[in-house]
Amino acid sequence: MIAGSIAGCVEHMAMFPVDTVKTHMQALGSCPIKSVGVHHALRSILKSEGVPGLYRGIGAMGLGAGPAHAVYFSVYEVCKKYFSGGDPNNSAAHAVSGVFATVASDAVFTPMDMVKQRLQLGNSATYRGVLDCVRRVLKEEGFGAFYASYRTTVVMNAPFTAVHFATYEAAKRGLIEISPESASDERVIVHATAGALAGASAAVVTTPLDVVKTQLQCQGVCGCDRFKSSSISDVIKTIVKKDGYKGLMRGWIPRMFFHAPAAAICWSTYEAAKTFFQELNASRESGSVT
């Protein structure tokens, strides 16, 4: 859990500006940025708020990412051990374990993710910070607003995580088989490369549902549309009506550029931290035996 928490915080903090650009590109309505171009979105954020605008909401991310990733990786490890039956080549077990992990972690992360995205879209006049956003959402929209996108998030992250974990484990195994004699010396490179491939693949496939999630979490902010229900099909119809089918792929480039390095950072950090704690625990046990 500690290794997962460290990995989650490092991953999301490092890649936060890219996530901000993606959120602006996916938001529809009368929000300041209507273009789907990465360059235009970035330039608009810098022009209106400067560099600090790229980091609005990072506090909410920090509060959510640590606990969520602790749950994420601990559930994954437990499920992988249970479902794989000791077979490291069981891709189905890795995929199923990833789905269980994301359902659990999304329950922890979704409220802070909603706060994070609203802060990313707004300015200092919209919300003064994390606590102000939480208070106002509770007062104006009720507790349910924090979980308005939970169903969509799970529906998106279940296939995302299945693809992600299955690709990661397969890529890691393949890279180790290419050069088994140097696998231990180059394990950081192996984990980073496998993580990047997994993150990029899963990100592109699930972009349409990520657009739906952003719409549900940011409704009513900065003139963005409000929806009568959290129905995925209703949101998709609205997006297609306003922006065509291309609207469902808004932000796919920054999403891919976010998840490829983010997954590389996350997996390499997680594996390094996990190895450190395992070796620390082993040395303590050997010391106590002595």
C-alpha positions as a Markdown table, in Angstrom:
| # | Residue | x | y | z |
|---|---|---|---|---|
| 1 | Met | 0.0 | 0.0 | 0.0 |
| 2 | Ile | 2.9 | 2.4 | 0.8 |
| 3 | Ala | 4.6 | 1.6 | -2.5 |
| 4 | Gly | 1.3 | 2.1 | -4.4 |
| 5 | Ser | 0.7 | 5.4 | -2.6 |
| 6 | Ile | 4.1 | 6.7 | -3.5 |
| 7 | Ala | 3.8 | 5.6 | -7.1 |
| 8 | Gly | 0.4 | 7.3 | -7.5 |
| 9 | Cys | 1.5 | 10.6 | -6.1 |
| 10 | Val | 4.7 | 10.7 | -8.2 |
| 11 | Glu | 2.8 | 9.7 | -11.4 |
| 12 | His | 0.0 | 12.3 | -11.1 |
| 13 | Met | 2.0 | 15.2 | -9.8 |
| 14 | Ala | 4.6 | 14.8 | -12.6 |
| 15 | Met | 2.0 | 14.7 | -15.4 |
| 16 | Phe | -0.5 | 17.1 | -13.9 |
| 17 | Pro | -0.1 | 19.9 | -16.5 |
| 18 | Val | -0.9 | 17.5 | -19.4 |
| 19 | Asp | -4.0 | 16.4 | -17.5 |
| 20 | Thr | -5.1 | 20.0 | -17.2 |
| 21 | Val | -4.8 | 20.5 | -21.0 |
| 22 | Lys | -6.8 | 17.3 | -21.6 |
| 23 | Thr | -9.6 | 18.4 | -19.2 |
| 24 | His | -9.9 | 21.8 | -21.0 |
| 25 | Met | -10.1 | 20.1 | -24.4 |
| 26 | Gln | -12.8 | 17.7 | -23.3 |
| 27 | Ala | -15.1 | 20.2 | -21.7 |
| 28 | Leu | -17.9 | 21.4 | -23.9 |
| 29 | Gly | -20.4 | 24.3 | -23.5 |
| 30 | Ser | -19.3 | 27.9 | -23.3 |
| 31 | Cys | -16.0 | 27.2 | -21.5 |
| 32 | Pro | -13.1 | 29.4 | -22.6 |
| 33 | Ile | -11.4 | 26.8 | -24.7 |
| 34 | Lys | -13.4 | 25.4 | -27.6 |
| 35 | Ser | -10.6 | 24.2 | -29.8 |
| 36 | Val | -9.6 | 20.5 | -29.8 |
| 37 | Gly | -6.0 | 21.4 | -30.7 |
| 38 | Val | -3.4 | 20.7 | -28.0 |
| 39 | His | -1.3 | 23.8 | -28.9 |
| 40 | His | -4.3 | 26.1 | -28.8 |
| 41 | Ala | -5.6 | 24.7 | -25.5 |
| 42 | Leu | -2.2 | 25.1 | -23.9 |
| 43 | Arg | -1.7 | 28.6 | -25.2 |
| 44 | Ser | -5.2 | 29.6 | -24.0 |
| 45 | Ile | -4.5 | 28.4 | -20.4 |
| 46 | Leu | -1.1 | 30.2 | -20.3 |
| 47 | Lys | -2.6 | 33.4 | -21.7 |
| 48 | Ser | -5.6 | 33.5 | -19.2 |
| 49 | Glu | -3.9 | 32.3 | -16.1 |
| 50 | Gly | -0.2 | 31.8 | -16.8 |
| 51 | Val | 1.8 | 28.7 | -15.6 |
| 52 | Pro | -0.1 | 28.5 | -12.3 |
| 53 | Gly | -3.2 | 27.7 | -14.4 |
| 54 | Leu | -1.7 | 24.4 | -15.4 |
| 55 | Tyr | -1.5 | 23.3 | -11.7 |
| 56 | Arg | -5.0 | 24.4 | -10.5 |
| 57 | Gly | -6.5 | 21.5 | -8.6 |
| 58 | Ile | -3.2 | 19.7 | -7.9 |
| 59 | Gly | -4.0 | 19.8 | -4.2 |
| 60 | Ala | -7.1 | 17.7 | -4.8 |
| 61 | Met | -5.1 | 15.3 | -6.9 |
| 62 | Gly | -2.6 | 14.9 | -4.1 |
| 63 | Leu | -5.3 | 14.2 | -1.6 |
| 64 | Gly | -7.0 | 11.6 | -3.8 |
| 65 | Ala | -4.1 | 9.9 | -5.6 |
| 66 | Gly | -2.2 | 8.6 | -2.6 |
| 67 | Pro | -5.0 | 6.7 | -0.9 |
| 68 | Ala | -6.6 | 5.5 | -4.2 |
| 69 | His | -3.3 | 4.0 | -5.5 |
| 70 | Ala | -2.7 | 2.4 | -2.1 |
| 71 | Val | -6.0 | 0.6 | -2.6 |
| 72 | Tyr | -5.4 | 0.0 | -6.3 |
| 73 | Phe | -2.1 | -1.8 | -6.0 |
| 74 | Ser | -2.9 | -3.7 | -2.8 |
| 75 | Val | -6.1 | -5.1 | -4.3 |
| 76 | Tyr | -4.4 | -5.9 | -7.5 |
| 77 | Glu | -1.6 | -7.9 | -5.8 |
| 78 | Val | -4.0 | -9.8 | -3.6 |
| 79 | Cys | -6.3 | -10.7 | -6.6 |
| 80 | Lys | -3.4 | -11.6 | -8.9 |
| 81 | Lys | -2.1 | -14.0 | -6.3 |
| 82 | Tyr | -5.6 | -15.5 | -5.9 |
| 83 | Phe | -6.7 | -15.7 | -9.5 |
| 84 | Ser | -3.4 | -16.7 | -11.2 |
| 85 | Gly | -2.8 | -19.8 | -9.1 |
| 86 | Gly | 0.9 | -19.1 | -9.2 |
| 87 | Asp | 1.0 | -18.9 | -13.0 |
| 88 | Pro | 2.9 | -15.7 | -14.0 |
| 89 | Asn | 1.7 | -16.0 | -17.6 |
| 90 | Asn | -2.0 | -15.9 | -16.8 |
| 91 | Ser | -3.1 | -12.8 | -18.7 |
| 92 | Ala | -6.8 | -13.3 | -17.9 |
| 93 | Ala | -6.0 | -13.3 | -14.1 |
| 94 | His | -4.0 | -10.1 | -14.6 |
| 95 | Ala | -6.9 | -8.4 | -16.4 |
| 96 | Val | -9.6 | -9.6 | -13.9 |
| 97 | Ser | -7.4 | -8.5 | -11.0 |
| 98 | Gly | -7.0 | -5.1 | -12.6 |
| 99 | Val | -10.8 | -4.7 | -12.9 |
| 100 | Phe | -11.3 | -5.5 | -9.2 |
| 101 | Ala | -8.5 | -3.0 | -8.3 |
| 102 | Thr | -10.1 | -0.2 | -10.3 |
| 103 | Val | -13.6 | -0.7 | -8.9 |
| 104 | Ala | -12.2 | -0.4 | -5.4 |
| 105 | Ser | -9.8 | 2.5 | -6.0 |
| 106 | Asp | -12.3 | 4.5 | -8.1 |
| 107 | Ala | -14.6 | 4.6 | -5.0 |
| 108 | Val | -11.8 | 6.4 | -3.2 |
| 109 | Phe | -10.6 | 8.6 | -6.0 |
| 110 | Thr | -13.8 | 9.8 | -7.8 |
| 111 | Pro | -14.8 | 12.6 | -5.3 |
| 112 | Met | -11.4 | 14.2 | -5.4 |
| 113 | Asp | -11.1 | 13.7 | -9.2 |
| 114 | Met | -14.4 | 15.7 | -9.6 |
| 115 | Val | -13.0 | 18.5 | -7.4 |
| 116 | Lys | -9.7 | 18.4 | -9.3 |
| 117 | Gln | -11.4 | 18.8 | -12.7 |
| 118 | Arg | -13.7 | 21.6 | -11.5 |
| 119 | Leu | -10.7 | 23.5 | -10.2 |
| 120 | Gln | -8.8 | 22.9 | -13.5 |
| 121 | Leu | -11.6 | 24.4 | -15.5 |
| 122 | Gly | -12.4 | 27.3 | -13.3 |
| 123 | Asn | -10.4 | 30.3 | -12.1 |
| 124 | Ser | -9.9 | 31.9 | -8.7 |
| 125 | Ala | -13.3 | 33.5 | -8.9 |
| 126 | Thr | -15.1 | 30.2 | -9.5 |
| 127 | Tyr | -13.6 | 28.3 | -6.5 |
| 128 | Arg | -11.0 | 29.6 | -4.0 |
| 129 | Gly | -9.5 | 26.1 | -3.5 |
| 130 | Val | -10.2 | 22.5 | -2.6 |
| 131 | Leu | -12.2 | 23.1 | 0.6 |
| 132 | Asp | -14.2 | 25.9 | -1.0 |
| 133 | Cys | -15.1 | 23.6 | -3.9 |
| 134 | Val | -16.1 | 20.7 | -1.6 |
| 135 | Arg | -18.3 | 23.0 | 0.6 |
| 136 | Arg | -20.0 | 24.6 | -2.4 |
| 137 | Val | -20.7 | 21.3 | -4.2 |
| 138 | Leu | -22.2 | 19.9 | -1.0 |
| 139 | Lys | -24.4 | 23.0 | -0.4 |
| 140 | Glu | -25.5 | 23.5 | -4.0 |
| 141 | Glu | -25.6 | 20.0 | -5.5 |
| 142 | Gly | -25.5 | 17.5 | -2.6 |
| 143 | Phe | -23.2 | 14.6 | -1.8 |
| 144 | Gly | -24.3 | 12.7 | -4.9 |
| 145 | Ala | -22.5 | 15.2 | -7.1 |
| 146 | Phe | -19.2 | 13.7 | -5.9 |
| 147 | Tyr | -20.2 | 10.4 | -7.4 |
| 148 | Ala | -22.1 | 11.5 | -10.5 |
| 149 | Ser | -19.4 | 10.0 | -12.7 |
| 150 | Tyr | -18.6 | 6.9 | -10.7 |
| 151 | Arg | -20.5 | 4.5 | -12.9 |
| 152 | Thr | -19.0 | 6.0 | -16.0 |
| 153 | Thr | -15.5 | 6.0 | -14.4 |
| 154 | Val | -15.8 | 2.3 | -13.5 |
| 155 | Val | -17.2 | 1.5 | -17.0 |
| 156 | Met | -14.2 | 3.3 | -18.5 |
| 157 | Asn | -11.6 | 2.1 | -16.1 |
| 158 | Ala | -12.6 | -1.5 | -16.1 |
| 159 | Pro | -11.6 | -2.1 | -19.8 |
| 160 | Phe | -8.7 | 0.5 | -19.4 |
| 161 | Thr | -7.3 | -1.5 | -16.4 |
| 162 | Ala | -7.9 | -4.9 | -18.0 |
| 163 | Val | -5.9 | -3.8 | -21.2 |
| 164 | His | -3.4 | -1.9 | -19.1 |
| 165 | Phe | -2.4 | -4.8 | -16.7 |
| 166 | Ala | -2.6 | -7.5 | -19.3 |
| 167 | Thr | -0.4 | -5.4 | -21.7 |
| 168 | Tyr | 2.0 | -4.5 | -18.9 |
| 169 | Glu | 2.5 | -8.0 | -17.6 |
| 170 | Ala | 2.9 | -9.4 | -21.2 |
| 171 | Ala | 5.3 | -6.6 | -22.2 |
| 172 | Lys | 7.3 | -7.0 | -19.1 |
| 173 | Arg | 7.6 | -10.8 | -19.6 |
| 174 | Gly | 8.6 | -10.3 | -23.2 |
| 175 | Leu | 11.2 | -7.7 | -22.4 |
| 176 | Ile | 12.7 | -9.9 | -19.7 |
| 177 | Glu | 12.8 | -12.9 | -22.1 |
| 178 | Ile | 14.7 | -10.8 | -24.7 |
| 179 | Ser | 17.6 | -10.3 | -22.3 |
| 180 | Pro | 17.2 | -12.5 | -19.2 |
| 181 | Glu | 20.8 | -12.2 | -18.2 |
| 182 | Ser | 20.5 | -8.4 | -17.7 |
| 183 | Ala | 16.9 | -8.3 | -16.5 |
| 184 | Ser | 17.8 | -7.5 | -12.9 |
| 185 | Asp | 20.2 | -4.7 | -13.9 |
| 186 | Glu | 17.7 | -3.1 | -16.2 |
| 187 | Arg | 14.5 | -3.7 | -14.3 |
| 188 | Val | 13.7 | 0.0 | -14.1 |
| 189 | Ile | 13.9 | 0.3 | -17.9 |
| 190 | Val | 11.8 | -2.9 | -18.3 |
| 191 | His | 9.1 | -1.7 | -15.9 |
| 192 | Ala | 9.1 | 1.8 | -17.5 |
| 193 | Thr | 8.9 | 0.5 | -21.1 |
| 194 | Ala | 6.2 | -2.0 | -20.3 |
| 195 | Gly | 4.2 | 0.6 | -18.4 |
| 196 | Ala | 4.4 | 3.1 | -21.2 |
| 197 | Leu | 3.2 | 0.6 | -23.8 |
| 198 | Ala | 0.3 | -0.4 | -21.5 |
| 199 | Gly | -0.6 | 3.2 | -20.6 |
| 200 | Ala | -0.7 | 4.4 | -24.2 |
| 201 | Ser | -2.7 | 1.4 | -25.5 |
| 202 | Ala | -5.4 | 1.6 | -22.7 |
| 203 | Ala | -5.7 | 5.4 | -23.0 |
| 204 | Val | -6.5 | 5.6 | -26.6 |
| 205 | Val | -9.1 | 2.8 | -26.4 |
| 206 | Thr | -11.0 | 4.4 | -23.5 |
| 207 | Thr | -10.9 | 8.1 | -24.6 |
| 208 | Pro | -14.7 | 8.3 | -25.4 |
| 209 | Leu | -15.7 | 7.3 | -21.9 |
| 210 | Asp | -13.1 | 9.7 | -20.4 |
| 211 | Val | -14.8 | 12.5 | -22.3 |
| 212 | Val | -18.2 | 11.4 | -20.8 |
| 213 | Lys | -16.6 | 11.3 | -17.4 |
| 214 | Thr | -15.2 | 14.9 | -17.7 |
| 215 | Gln | -18.6 | 16.1 | -18.9 |
| 216 | Leu | -20.4 | 14.7 | -15.9 |
| 217 | Gln | -17.8 | 15.9 | -13.4 |
| 218 | Cys | -17.6 | 19.4 | -14.8 |
| 219 | Gln | -21.3 | 20.1 | -15.5 |
| 220 | Gly | -22.4 | 23.6 | -14.6 |
| 221 | Val | -18.8 | 24.8 | -14.2 |
| 222 | Cys | -17.7 | 27.7 | -16.5 |
| 223 | Gly | -20.9 | 27.4 | -18.5 |
| 224 | Cys | -20.6 | 23.7 | -19.3 |
| 225 | Asp | -23.8 | 21.7 | -19.9 |
| 226 | Arg | -25.8 | 20.3 | -17.1 |
| 227 | Phe | -27.4 | 16.8 | -17.5 |
| 228 | Lys | -30.7 | 15.6 | -16.1 |
| 229 | Ser | -29.2 | 12.2 | -15.3 |
| 230 | Ser | -25.8 | 10.6 | -15.2 |
| 231 | Ser | -26.8 | 8.2 | -18.0 |
| 232 | Ile | -23.8 | 7.5 | -20.3 |
| 233 | Ser | -26.0 | 7.3 | -23.4 |
| 234 | Asp | -27.6 | 10.7 | -22.7 |
| 235 | Val | -24.2 | 12.4 | -22.4 |
| 236 | Ile | -22.9 | 10.6 | -25.5 |
| 237 | Lys | -25.9 | 11.9 | -27.5 |
| 238 | Thr | -25.3 | 15.4 | -26.3 |
| 239 | Ile | -21.6 | 15.3 | -27.3 |
| 240 | Val | -22.4 | 13.9 | -30.7 |
| 241 | Lys | -25.2 | 16.4 | -31.3 |
| 242 | Lys | -22.9 | 19.4 | -30.4 |
| 243 | Asp | -19.6 | 18.3 | -31.8 |
| 244 | Gly | -20.1 | 15.2 | -33.9 |
| 245 | Tyr | -18.5 | 11.8 | -33.3 |
| 246 | Lys | -15.1 | 13.5 | -33.3 |
| 247 | Gly | -16.2 | 15.1 | -30.0 |
| 248 | Leu | -15.9 | 11.6 | -28.3 |
| 249 | Met | -12.2 | 11.7 | -29.1 |
| 250 | Arg | -11.5 | 15.1 | -27.7 |
| 251 | Gly | -8.2 | 15.2 | -25.8 |
| 252 | Trp | -7.0 | 11.7 | -27.0 |
| 253 | Ile | -3.5 | 13.1 | -27.8 |
| 254 | Pro | -2.8 | 14.6 | -24.3 |
| 255 | Arg | -4.5 | 11.6 | -22.7 |
| 256 | Met | -2.1 | 9.3 | -24.5 |
| 257 | Phe | 0.8 | 11.6 | -23.7 |
| 258 | Phe | -0.3 | 11.6 | -20.1 |
| 259 | His | -0.8 | 7.9 | -19.6 |
| 260 | Ala | 2.3 | 6.6 | -21.4 |
| 261 | Pro | 4.9 | 8.4 | -19.3 |
| 262 | Ala | 2.6 | 8.4 | -16.2 |
| 263 | Ala | 2.3 | 4.6 | -16.4 |
| 264 | Ala | 6.1 | 4.4 | -16.9 |
| 265 | Ile | 6.7 | 6.5 | -13.9 |
| 266 | Cys | 4.0 | 4.7 | -11.8 |
| 267 | Trp | 5.2 | 1.2 | -12.5 |
| 268 | Ser | 8.9 | 1.9 | -12.2 |
| 269 | Thr | 8.3 | 3.8 | -8.9 |
| 270 | Tyr | 5.9 | 1.1 | -7.6 |
| 271 | Glu | 8.2 | -1.8 | -8.4 |
| 272 | Ala | 11.2 | 0.0 | -7.0 |
| 273 | Ala | 9.4 | 0.9 | -3.8 |
| 274 | Lys | 7.9 | -2.6 | -3.4 |
| 275 | Thr | 11.4 | -4.1 | -3.9 |
| 276 | Phe | 12.8 | -1.7 | -1.3 |
| 277 | Phe | 10.2 | -2.6 | 1.3 |
| 278 | Gln | 10.5 | -6.3 | 0.6 |
| 279 | Glu | 14.3 | -6.2 | 1.0 |
| 280 | Leu | 13.9 | -4.1 | 4.2 |
| 281 | Asn | 11.5 | -6.6 | 5.6 |
| 282 | Ala | 13.7 | -9.5 | 4.7 |
| 283 | Ser | 16.8 | -7.9 | 6.3 |
| 284 | Arg | 14.7 | -7.3 | 9.5 |
| 285 | Glu | 13.5 | -10.9 | 9.6 |
| 286 | Ser | 17.1 | -12.3 | 9.1 |
| 287 | Gly | 18.3 | -9.9 | 11.8 |
| 288 | Ser | 15.7 | -11.1 | 14.2 |
| 289 | Val | 16.5 | -14.8 | 13.5 |
| 290 | Thr | 20.2 | -14.1 | 14.1 |
